[in-house]
Amino acid sequence: MSQRLALHGGPPTRDTATNPWATTGNISGRDMGHEEIELLTEVIHSGMLFRYGGHMVSDFEREYGQFAGAKYCQAVTSGTAALHTAVAALQLEVGDEIITTNITDMGTVIGILMQNHIPIFADVDRRTMLIDPTQVEAAITDRTRAVIVVHLFGQPAPMDEIMRIAQEHNLYVIEDCAQSHGAKWDGHNVGTIGHIGCFSLQQSKQITTGDGGMVITNDDEVAARCRSFQDKCYDRSGAPRNPWHLGINYRMNELTGAVALAQTRKLPRLLQRRRRTAELLLHNVQQIEGIVPPYVYPQATHSWWKFSFQIDQELLGCTAQEFGQAIAAEGLPFGTGYAGGVPMCTYALFAQHHAYGSGHFPWEPPYGRMVEYKAEDYPETIWAQQNVFFASWNEGYTEEDVEDITRGLAKVAAYYRGM
Ligand SMILES: Cc1ncc(COP(=O)(O)O)c(C=O)c1O
């Protein structure tokens, strides 16, 4: 006989009031302490908080670049800034098109519009919520110049196919690695497979400075453009100031650099902890009838920013919504619907083509084209947003936490199987 669900008045699997989950919202789920304080103290005592007078940001760039296996690493102020810098470094024309995914953070798309390019969305693979290469190929026009792939939830997008398409159509590839520090595709570090990789250090990421980001590349020219763009196109070599192009100030300061450096040194250990518990849960959910484990590409080394799964709705005889309510009542930290739970193209900004003022620039001719963004063009995105469960994963999760999640999922699945 199955146990009484918490939803129906039974005892919850986990009482989160007395036993809360570790979270990146406070120190329970963050590895932060004397290493950061020591470097911060050094910065304060130096009196130099500007990166071009200190060494923390440049040390961080060197060490993160080494970690990521890239020749160049450029620190900036956020993941959004990193993506904007990357797009700007491509030096495309107004109205050129960039293809990206419909399930991501706005930070992926903001830089496209800031540089007056047109975002084009491709549908996803429902198994992973990652961009579907066949949909990328179908979206290519004579104005397409680049693809921004997002390695969502810590799993790399299928880079073999993406790179084949990019080469065939002469497109740049920017990898949005905001959620995937330390992930690999076929043994290659994310961010080094395409032309440029962009990372975020926002509060919820595998390592954090509250806000921060970086751009990595192996291309000398792209690296020089990124360096220049984030620093108002100033020249720091001592040459007379003479900006050659429009830049911006996305410079990271030494306080942020100090924390970023300390966090980078911890990253391998933090990733190990994430992987150990996530892989344990992956093993456990494979044993629960009615739970569909997350699909992990054989080529992927996942960095587990989130842990996702689906349910076999036919076998369980319930909807994702019903299952979701039951596991939430059990105290499990899973939900559906990433970043609003709808295809990104339905956000008012895109649907109404309102990027600047009341006009439709850069979509309207002669610059670009009035792309019609329609939710129904993205059936897989809609399905995934409604049916894929996910929880933020955390290096603070223990084997006991994994056990609680396993017990809760098994309990709810058994209840629905038995109905
Ligand atoms: C996939 C993705 N891209 C871009 C961003 C933007 O990063 P940030 O919040 O650091 O600007 C985020 C982070 O929220 C993200 O998850």
CSV table of C-alpha atoms and ligand atoms in Angstrom, one decimal:
chain,number,residue,atom,x,y,z
A,1,MET,CA,0.0,0.0,0.0
A,2,SER,CA,1.3,3.5,-0.8
A,3,GLN,CA,1.8,6.0,1.9
A,4,ARG,CA,-0.6,8.9,2.5
A,5,LEU,CA,0.5,11.9,0.5
A,6,ALA,CA,1.3,15.1,2.4
A,7,LEU,CA,-1.1,16.7,-0.1
A,8,HIS,CA,-3.9,14.6,1.5
A,9,GLY,CA,-2.9,15.3,5.1
A,10,GLY,CA,-0.1,12.7,5.5
A,11,PRO,CA,3.3,13.6,7.0
A,12,PRO,CA,5.6,15.3,4.5
A,13,THR,CA,8.8,13.5,3.4
A,14,ARG,CA,10.7,16.5,4.5
A,15,ASP,CA,9.7,19.2,7.0
A,16,THR,CA,11.4,22.2,5.4
A,17,ALA,CA,10.6,24.5,8.4
A,18,THR,CA,12.9,22.5,10.6
A,19,ASN,CA,15.2,21.1,7.9
A,20,PRO,CA,15.5,23.6,5.1
A,21,TRP,CA,17.4,22.9,1.9
A,22,ALA,CA,20.8,24.5,1.4
A,23,THR,CA,20.3,27.5,-0.9
A,24,THR,CA,22.5,30.0,-2.8
A,25,GLY,CA,20.3,32.7,-1.2
A,26,ASN,CA,22.4,32.5,2.0
A,27,ILE,CA,25.6,31.0,3.4
A,28,SER,CA,23.9,27.6,3.8
A,29,GLY,CA,24.6,27.0,0.1
A,30,ARG,CA,27.6,29.1,-0.6
A,31,ASP,CA,31.3,28.3,0.1
A,32,MET,CA,32.5,31.7,1.2
A,33,GLY,CA,34.7,32.7,4.0
A,34,HIS,CA,38.3,33.4,5.0
A,35,GLU,CA,39.8,32.9,1.5
A,36,GLU,CA,37.6,35.7,0.1
A,37,ILE,CA,38.0,37.9,3.2
A,38,GLU,CA,41.8,37.6,3.0
A,39,LEU,CA,42.0,38.8,-0.6
A,40,LEU,CA,39.4,41.5,0.0
A,41,THR,CA,41.4,42.8,3.0
A,42,GLU,CA,44.5,43.0,0.8
A,43,VAL,CA,42.5,45.1,-1.7
A,44,ILE,CA,41.2,47.5,1.0
A,45,HIS,CA,44.6,47.9,2.5
A,46,SER,CA,46.1,48.7,-0.9
A,47,GLY,CA,43.6,51.6,-1.4
A,48,MET,CA,43.4,50.6,-5.1
A,49,LEU,CA,40.0,49.4,-6.1
A,50,PHE,CA,40.4,50.0,-9.9
A,51,ARG,CA,41.4,47.0,-11.9
A,52,TYR,CA,44.0,48.7,-13.9
A,53,GLY,CA,45.9,49.7,-10.8
A,54,GLY,CA,45.7,46.4,-8.9
A,55,HIS,CA,46.3,42.7,-9.6
A,56,MET,CA,43.1,40.8,-8.4
A,57,VAL,CA,41.1,41.1,-11.6
A,58,SER,CA,44.1,40.2,-13.8
A,59,ASP,CA,45.0,37.3,-11.5
A,60,PHE,CA,41.4,36.1,-11.7
A,61,GLU,CA,41.4,36.3,-15.5
A,62,ARG,CA,44.6,34.3,-15.7
A,63,GLU,CA,43.4,31.6,-13.3
A,64,TYR,CA,39.9,31.3,-14.7
A,65,GLY,CA,41.4,31.2,-18.2
A,66,GLN,CA,43.6,28.4,-17.1
A,67,PHE,CA,40.7,26.5,-15.6
A,68,ALA,CA,38.6,27.0,-18.7
A,69,GLY,CA,41.4,26.1,-21.0
A,70,ALA,CA,41.2,29.4,-22.9
A,71,LYS,CA,44.1,31.7,-24.1
A,72,TYR,CA,42.1,34.8,-23.1
A,73,CYS,CA,39.7,35.6,-20.3
A,74,GLN,CA,38.2,39.0,-20.0
A,75,ALA,CA,36.4,39.9,-16.7
A,76,VAL,CA,33.3,42.0,-16.9
A,77,THR,CA,30.5,43.1,-14.6
A,78,SER,CA,27.9,40.4,-15.4
A,79,GLY,CA,26.9,37.5,-17.6
A,80,THR,CA,24.7,39.9,-19.6
A,81,ALA,CA,27.7,42.2,-20.0
A,82,ALA,CA,29.8,39.2,-21.1
A,83,LEU,CA,27.3,38.3,-23.8
A,84,HIS,CA,26.9,41.9,-24.9
A,85,THR,CA,30.7,42.2,-25.2
A,86,ALA,CA,30.9,38.9,-27.1
A,87,VAL,CA,28.3,40.1,-29.6
A,88,ALA,CA,29.9,43.5,-30.0
A,89,ALA,CA,33.3,41.8,-30.7
A,90,LEU,CA,31.8,40.1,-33.8
A,91,GLN,CA,31.4,43.6,-35.4
A,92,LEU,CA,28.2,42.7,-37.3
A,93,GLU,CA,25.9,45.0,-39.1
A,94,VAL,CA,22.7,46.5,-37.9
A,95,GLY,CA,19.8,44.2,-38.7
A,96,ASP,CA,22.0,41.0,-38.9
A,97,GLU,CA,20.3,38.0,-37.3
A,98,ILE,CA,21.5,35.9,-34.4
A,99,ILE,CA,19.8,32.6,-33.6
A,100,THR,CA,19.3,31.5,-30.0
A,101,THR,CA,17.1,29.4,-27.8
A,102,ASN,CA,13.6,30.2,-26.5
A,103,ILE,CA,14.4,28.9,-23.0
A,104,THR,CA,17.1,31.1,-21.4
A,105,ASP,CA,17.7,34.2,-19.3
A,106,MET,CA,17.2,37.6,-20.9
A,107,GLY,CA,20.9,38.1,-20.5
A,108,THR,CA,21.4,35.9,-23.6
A,109,VAL,CA,19.4,38.2,-25.8
A,110,ILE,CA,19.9,41.7,-24.4
A,111,GLY,CA,23.3,42.1,-26.1
A,112,ILE,CA,21.9,41.1,-29.5
A,113,LEU,CA,19.4,44.0,-29.4
A,114,MET,CA,21.9,46.3,-27.8
A,115,GLN,CA,24.0,45.9,-30.9
A,116,ASN,CA,21.0,46.4,-33.0
A,117,HIS,CA,20.8,42.8,-34.3
A,118,ILE,CA,17.7,40.7,-34.6
A,119,PRO,CA,17.1,37.8,-32.3
A,120,ILE,CA,15.7,34.7,-33.9
A,121,PHE,CA,14.5,31.9,-31.7
A,122,ALA,CA,14.9,28.1,-32.3
A,123,ASP,CA,12.9,25.4,-30.6
A,124,VAL,CA,14.4,23.0,-28.1
A,125,ASP,CA,14.8,19.3,-27.6
A,126,ARG,CA,12.2,18.4,-25.0
A,127,ARG,CA,14.5,15.8,-23.3
A,128,THR,CA,17.0,18.4,-22.3
A,129,MET,CA,15.5,21.8,-22.9
A,130,LEU,CA,18.6,22.5,-24.9
A,131,ILE,CA,18.5,24.2,-28.4
A,132,ASP,CA,17.7,21.7,-31.2
A,133,PRO,CA,20.3,21.9,-34.0
A,134,THR,CA,17.7,20.9,-36.7
A,135,GLN,CA,15.7,24.0,-35.6
A,136,VAL,CA,18.8,26.2,-35.7
A,137,GLU,CA,19.4,25.0,-39.3
A,138,ALA,CA,15.8,25.7,-40.2
A,139,ALA,CA,16.0,29.3,-38.9
A,140,ILE,CA,19.0,30.3,-41.0
A,141,THR,CA,18.5,33.1,-43.5
A,142,ASP,CA,20.8,35.2,-45.6
A,143,ARG,CA,21.1,37.7,-42.7
A,144,THR,CA,22.1,35.1,-40.1
A,145,ARG,CA,25.6,35.7,-38.8
A,146,ALA,CA,25.8,33.9,-35.5
A,147,VAL,CA,24.3,31.4,-33.1
A,148,ILE,CA,24.3,31.8,-29.3
A,149,VAL,CA,23.9,28.3,-27.7
A,150,VAL,CA,23.0,28.1,-24.1
A,151,HIS,CA,24.4,25.3,-22.0
A,152,LEU,CA,21.2,25.2,-19.9
A,153,PHE,CA,21.2,23.9,-16.3
A,154,GLY,CA,24.8,22.9,-16.6
A,155,GLN,CA,24.5,20.5,-19.5
A,156,PRO,CA,26.3,21.4,-22.8
A,157,ALA,CA,24.2,21.8,-25.9
A,158,PRO,CA,25.0,19.2,-28.7
A,159,MET,CA,28.1,21.0,-29.9
A,160,ASP,CA,29.1,18.6,-32.7
A,161,GLU,CA,26.0,19.4,-34.7
A,162,ILE,CA,26.0,23.1,-33.8
A,163,MET,CA,29.6,23.5,-35.0
A,164,ARG,CA,28.9,21.5,-38.2
A,165,ILE,CA,26.0,23.8,-39.0
A,166,ALA,CA,28.0,26.9,-38.1
A,167,GLN,CA,30.9,25.8,-40.4
A,168,GLU,CA,28.6,25.0,-43.3
A,169,HIS,CA,26.8,28.4,-43.1
A,170,ASN,CA,29.8,30.4,-42.0
A,171,LEU,CA,28.4,31.5,-38.7
A,172,TYR,CA,30.0,32.5,-35.4
A,173,VAL,CA,29.2,30.5,-32.3
A,174,ILE,CA,28.9,32.2,-28.9
A,175,GLU,CA,28.5,29.7,-26.0
A,176,ASP,CA,26.4,31.0,-23.2
A,177,CYS,CA,28.0,29.2,-20.3
A,178,ALA,CA,26.4,31.3,-17.6
A,179,GLN,CA,25.0,28.1,-16.0
A,180,SER,CA,27.8,25.7,-16.9
A,181,HIS,CA,31.1,26.5,-15.2
A,182,GLY,CA,33.2,23.4,-15.6
A,183,ALA,CA,31.0,21.5,-18.0
A,184,LYS,CA,32.5,19.7,-21.0
A,185,TRP,CA,31.4,18.4,-24.4
A,186,ASP,CA,33.3,15.3,-25.5
A,187,GLY,CA,36.1,16.3,-23.2
A,188,HIS,CA,36.3,19.9,-24.4
A,189,ASN,CA,35.6,22.7,-22.0
A,190,VAL,CA,32.5,24.7,-22.7
A,191,GLY,CA,33.3,28.2,-23.9
A,192,THR,CA,36.3,26.9,-26.0
A,193,ILE,CA,34.4,24.9,-28.6
A,194,GLY,CA,32.7,27.9,-30.4
A,195,HIS,CA,34.4,31.2,-31.0
A,196,ILE,CA,33.6,32.9,-27.7
A,197,GLY,CA,32.4,31.7,-24.3
A,198,CYS,CA,30.5,33.8,-21.8
A,199,PHE,CA,30.1,33.1,-18.0
A,200,SER,CA,28.2,34.6,-15.2
A,201,LEU,CA,29.2,35.0,-11.5
A,202,GLN,CA,25.7,36.1,-10.4
A,203,GLN,CA,24.6,34.9,-7.0
A,204,SER,CA,23.0,31.6,-8.0
A,205,LYS,CA,25.8,30.3,-10.1
A,206,GLN,CA,28.3,27.5,-9.3
A,207,ILE,CA,30.7,30.3,-8.1
A,208,THR,CA,29.7,33.8,-7.4
A,209,THR,CA,30.7,37.4,-6.7
A,210,GLY,CA,27.0,38.6,-6.4
A,211,ASP,CA,27.3,39.9,-10.0
A,212,GLY,CA,30.1,39.5,-12.4
A,213,GLY,CA,31.0,37.7,-15.6
A,214,MET,CA,33.7,36.9,-18.1
A,215,VAL,CA,34.3,36.3,-21.8
A,216,ILE,CA,36.8,33.6,-23.0
A,217,THR,CA,38.2,33.0,-26.4
A,218,ASN,CA,41.3,31.6,-28.2
A,219,ASP,CA,41.1,34.2,-30.9
A,220,ASP,CA,43.6,37.1,-30.6
A,221,GLU,CA,41.5,39.6,-32.5
A,222,VAL,CA,38.3,38.8,-30.8
A,223,ALA,CA,40.1,39.0,-27.4
A,224,ALA,CA,41.4,42.4,-28.3
A,225,ARG,CA,38.0,43.7,-29.3
A,226,CYS,CA,36.4,42.3,-26.1
A,227,ARG,CA,39.1,44.0,-24.0
A,228,SER,CA,38.6,47.3,-25.8
A,229,PHE,CA,34.8,47.2,-25.8
A,230,GLN,CA,34.4,46.6,-22.0
A,231,ASP,CA,36.8,49.6,-21.3
A,232,LYS,CA,35.2,52.3,-23.5
A,233,CYS,CA,37.6,51.5,-26.3
A,234,TYR,CA,40.4,53.1,-24.3
A,235,ASP,CA,44.0,52.1,-25.0
A,236,ARG,CA,45.9,51.1,-21.8
A,237,SER,CA,49.2,50.8,-23.6
A,238,GLY,CA,50.1,54.5,-23.0
A,239,ALA,CA,49.1,55.5,-26.6
A,240,PRO,CA,47.0,58.7,-26.9
A,241,ARG,CA,43.3,58.1,-26.2
A,242,ASN,CA,41.5,57.6,-29.5
A,243,PRO,CA,38.5,55.2,-29.3
A,244,TRP,CA,38.1,53.4,-32.7
A,245,HIS,CA,34.6,52.2,-32.1
A,246,LEU,CA,31.7,52.5,-29.6
A,247,GLY,CA,32.6,50.8,-26.3
A,248,ILE,CA,31.1,50.7,-22.8
A,249,ASN,CA,32.2,50.5,-19.2
A,250,TYR,CA,31.8,46.8,-18.0
A,251,ARG,CA,35.1,46.8,-16.1
A,252,MET,CA,35.3,44.5,-13.1
A,253,ASN,CA,36.7,46.2,-10.0
A,254,GLU,CA,39.3,44.8,-7.6
A,255,LEU,CA,36.8,44.0,-4.8
A,256,THR,CA,34.8,41.8,-7.2
A,257,GLY,CA,38.1,40.4,-8.6
A,258,ALA,CA,39.3,39.4,-5.2
A,259,VAL,CA,36.1,37.4,-4.5
A,260,ALA,CA,36.2,36.0,-8.1
A,261,LEU,CA,39.8,34.8,-7.6
A,262,ALA,CA,39.0,33.1,-4.3
A,263,GLN,CA,35.9,31.4,-5.7
A,264,THR,CA,37.8,30.2,-8.8
A,265,ARG,CA,40.3,28.4,-6.7
A,266,LYS,CA,37.4,26.5,-5.0
A,267,LEU,CA,35.6,25.7,-8.3
A,268,PRO,CA,37.0,22.2,-8.9
A,269,ARG,CA,36.1,21.1,-5.4
A,270,LEU,CA,32.6,22.7,-5.6
A,271,LEU,CA,32.0,20.9,-8.9
A,272,GLN,CA,33.1,17.6,-7.4
A,273,ARG,CA,30.6,18.0,-4.6
A,274,ARG,CA,27.8,18.9,-7.0
A,275,ARG,CA,28.5,16.0,-9.3
A,276,ARG,CA,28.7,13.4,-6.5
A,277,THR,CA,25.2,14.1,-5.1
A,278,ALA,CA,23.6,14.8,-8.5
A,279,GLU,CA,24.9,11.6,-9.9
A,280,LEU,CA,23.7,9.7,-6.9
A,281,LEU,CA,20.2,11.1,-7.4
A,282,LEU,CA,20.5,10.3,-11.1
A,283,HIS,CA,21.2,6.7,-10.2
A,284,ASN,CA,18.3,6.6,-7.7
A,285,VAL,CA,15.6,8.1,-10.0
A,286,GLN,CA,16.5,5.5,-12.6
A,287,GLN,CA,15.1,2.9,-10.2
A,288,ILE,CA,11.7,4.7,-9.7
A,289,GLU,CA,9.0,3.5,-12.0
A,290,GLY,CA,7.2,6.5,-13.5
A,291,ILE,CA,10.1,8.9,-13.2
A,292,VAL,CA,12.0,9.7,-16.4
A,293,PRO,CA,15.6,10.6,-15.5
A,294,PRO,CA,17.2,13.6,-17.0
A,295,TYR,CA,18.7,12.9,-20.4
A,296,VAL,CA,22.4,13.5,-20.3
A,297,TYR,CA,24.2,13.3,-23.7
A,298,PRO,CA,26.9,10.6,-23.7
A,299,GLN,CA,29.4,13.3,-24.7
A,300,ALA,CA,28.4,15.6,-21.8
A,301,THR,CA,30.2,16.3,-18.6
A,302,HIS,CA,27.4,18.0,-16.7
A,303,SER,CA,28.0,20.7,-14.1
A,304,TRP,CA,24.6,20.3,-12.5
A,305,TRP,CA,23.4,23.9,-12.0
A,306,LYS,CA,20.0,22.4,-11.9
A,307,PHE,CA,18.7,18.8,-11.7
A,308,SER,CA,15.8,18.0,-14.0
A,309,PHE,CA,13.5,15.1,-14.6
A,310,GLN,CA,10.2,14.3,-16.3
A,311,ILE,CA,7.4,11.8,-15.4
A,312,ASP,CA,5.7,9.1,-17.4
A,313,GLN,CA,2.3,10.7,-17.3
A,314,GLU,CA,0.6,7.7,-18.9
A,315,LEU,CA,2.1,5.2,-16.6
A,316,LEU,CA,1.3,7.3,-13.5
A,317,GLY,CA,-2.1,8.5,-14.7
A,318,CYS,CA,-1.5,12.0,-13.5
A,319,THR,CA,-0.5,15.3,-15.1
A,320,ALA,CA,2.8,17.1,-14.4
A,321,GLN,CA,0.8,19.7,-12.5
A,322,GLU,CA,-0.8,17.1,-10.2
A,323,PHE,CA,2.6,15.5,-9.6
A,324,GLY,CA,4.2,18.9,-9.0
A,325,GLN,CA,1.7,19.8,-6.3
A,326,ALA,CA,2.2,16.5,-4.6
A,327,ILE,CA,6.0,16.7,-4.5
A,328,ALA,CA,5.9,20.3,-3.3
A,329,ALA,CA,3.7,19.3,-0.4
A,330,GLU,CA,6.3,16.6,0.4
A,331,GLY,CA,8.8,19.4,0.8
A,332,LEU,CA,10.8,18.7,-2.4
A,333,PRO,CA,12.4,21.7,-4.1
A,334,PHE,CA,11.2,21.0,-7.6
A,335,GLY,CA,9.0,23.0,-9.9
A,336,THR,CA,8.3,23.5,-13.6
A,337,GLY,CA,8.6,26.6,-15.9
A,338,TYR,CA,11.9,28.3,-16.3
A,339,ALA,CA,12.2,32.1,-16.6
A,340,GLY,CA,8.5,32.7,-16.7
A,341,GLY,CA,7.6,29.3,-18.1
A,342,VAL,CA,6.7,30.6,-21.6
A,343,PRO,CA,8.7,30.8,-24.8
A,344,MET,CA,10.9,33.8,-24.5
A,345,CYS,CA,9.6,35.2,-27.8
A,346,THR,CA,6.2,35.9,-26.2
A,347,TYR,CA,7.8,38.5,-23.8
A,348,ALA,CA,6.2,41.9,-24.7
A,349,LEU,CA,9.5,43.2,-25.8
A,350,PHE,CA,9.7,40.7,-28.7
A,351,ALA,CA,6.0,40.3,-29.4
A,352,GLN,CA,5.6,44.1,-29.8
A,353,HIS,CA,9.1,44.8,-31.2
A,354,HIS,CA,9.7,47.5,-28.7
A,355,ALA,CA,13.4,47.7,-27.9
A,356,TYR,CA,13.8,51.5,-28.1
A,357,GLY,CA,11.2,54.3,-27.6
A,358,SER,CA,8.0,53.7,-29.3
A,359,GLY,CA,9.4,52.6,-32.7
A,360,HIS,CA,10.3,49.1,-33.9
A,361,PHE,CA,14.0,49.6,-34.5
A,362,PRO,CA,16.1,47.5,-35.3
A,363,TRP,CA,13.4,45.1,-36.7
A,364,GLU,CA,11.8,47.5,-39.1
A,365,PRO,CA,13.1,47.8,-42.6
A,366,PRO,CA,15.4,49.0,-44.0
A,367,TYR,CA,17.5,47.7,-41.0
A,368,GLY,CA,16.0,44.3,-40.3
A,369,ARG,CA,12.7,42.6,-40.8
A,370,MET,CA,9.5,42.5,-38.6
A,371,VAL,CA,10.0,38.9,-37.5
A,372,GLU,CA,6.7,37.5,-36.2
A,373,TYR,CA,7.4,35.8,-32.9
A,374,LYS,CA,4.6,33.2,-32.3
A,375,ALA,CA,4.4,30.9,-29.4
A,376,GLU,CA,2.9,28.1,-31.5
A,377,ASP,CA,6.1,27.9,-33.6
A,378,TYR,CA,7.7,26.4,-30.5
A,379,PRO,CA,5.7,23.4,-29.4
A,380,GLU,CA,8.7,21.6,-27.8
A,381,THR,CA,9.5,24.7,-25.7
A,382,ILE,CA,5.9,24.9,-24.5
A,383,TRP,CA,5.8,21.3,-23.6
A,384,ALA,CA,9.1,21.3,-21.8
A,385,GLN,CA,8.2,24.5,-19.9
A,386,GLN,CA,5.0,22.8,-18.6
A,387,ASN,CA,6.3,19.2,-18.0
A,388,VAL,CA,10.0,19.2,-17.1
A,389,PHE,CA,10.7,19.4,-13.3
A,390,PHE,CA,13.9,21.0,-12.1
A,391,ALA,CA,15.5,22.1,-8.9
A,392,SER,CA,18.5,24.3,-8.3
A,393,TRP,CA,21.3,21.9,-7.4
A,394,ASN,CA,23.7,22.9,-4.6
A,395,GLU,CA,27.2,21.8,-3.5
A,396,GLY,CA,25.8,21.9,0.0
A,397,TYR,CA,23.4,19.0,-0.7
A,398,THR,CA,24.3,15.8,1.3
A,399,GLU,CA,23.6,12.2,0.8
A,400,GLU,CA,20.7,12.6,3.3
A,401,ASP,CA,19.2,15.3,1.1
A,402,VAL,CA,19.4,13.0,-1.9
A,403,GLU,CA,17.8,10.3,0.1
A,404,ASP,CA,14.9,12.6,1.1
A,405,ILE,CA,14.4,13.6,-2.6
A,406,THR,CA,14.5,9.9,-3.6
A,407,ARG,CA,12.0,8.9,-0.9
A,408,GLY,CA,9.7,11.8,-1.8
A,409,LEU,CA,9.7,11.0,-5.5
A,410,ALA,CA,9.2,7.3,-4.9
A,411,LYS,CA,6.4,7.9,-2.5
A,412,VAL,CA,4.4,10.2,-4.9
A,413,ALA,CA,5.2,7.9,-7.9
A,414,ALA,CA,4.0,4.8,-5.9
A,415,TYR,CA,0.8,6.7,-5.0
A,416,TYR,CA,-0.1,7.5,-8.6
A,417,ARG,CA,1.0,4.1,-9.9
A,418,GLY,CA,-1.4,2.5,-7.3
A,419,MET,CA,-4.4,4.5,-8.2
B,1,LIG,C1,21.7,31.3,-19.5
B,1,LIG,C2,22.0,32.6,-18.9
B,1,LIG,N1,22.5,33.6,-19.7
B,1,LIG,C3,22.8,34.8,-19.3
B,1,LIG,C4,22.6,35.1,-17.9
B,1,LIG,C5,22.9,36.5,-17.5
B,1,LIG,O1,23.8,36.6,-16.5
B,1,LIG,P1,23.8,37.7,-15.4
B,1,LIG,O2,22.6,37.5,-14.5
B,1,LIG,O3,25.1,37.5,-14.7
B,1,LIG,O4,23.8,39.0,-16.1
B,1,LIG,C6,22.1,34.2,-17.0
B,1,LIG,C7,22.0,34.4,-15.6
B,1,LIG,O5,21.2,34.7,-15.0
B,1,LIG,C8,21.8,32.9,-17.5
B,1,LIG,O6,21.4,31.9,-16.7
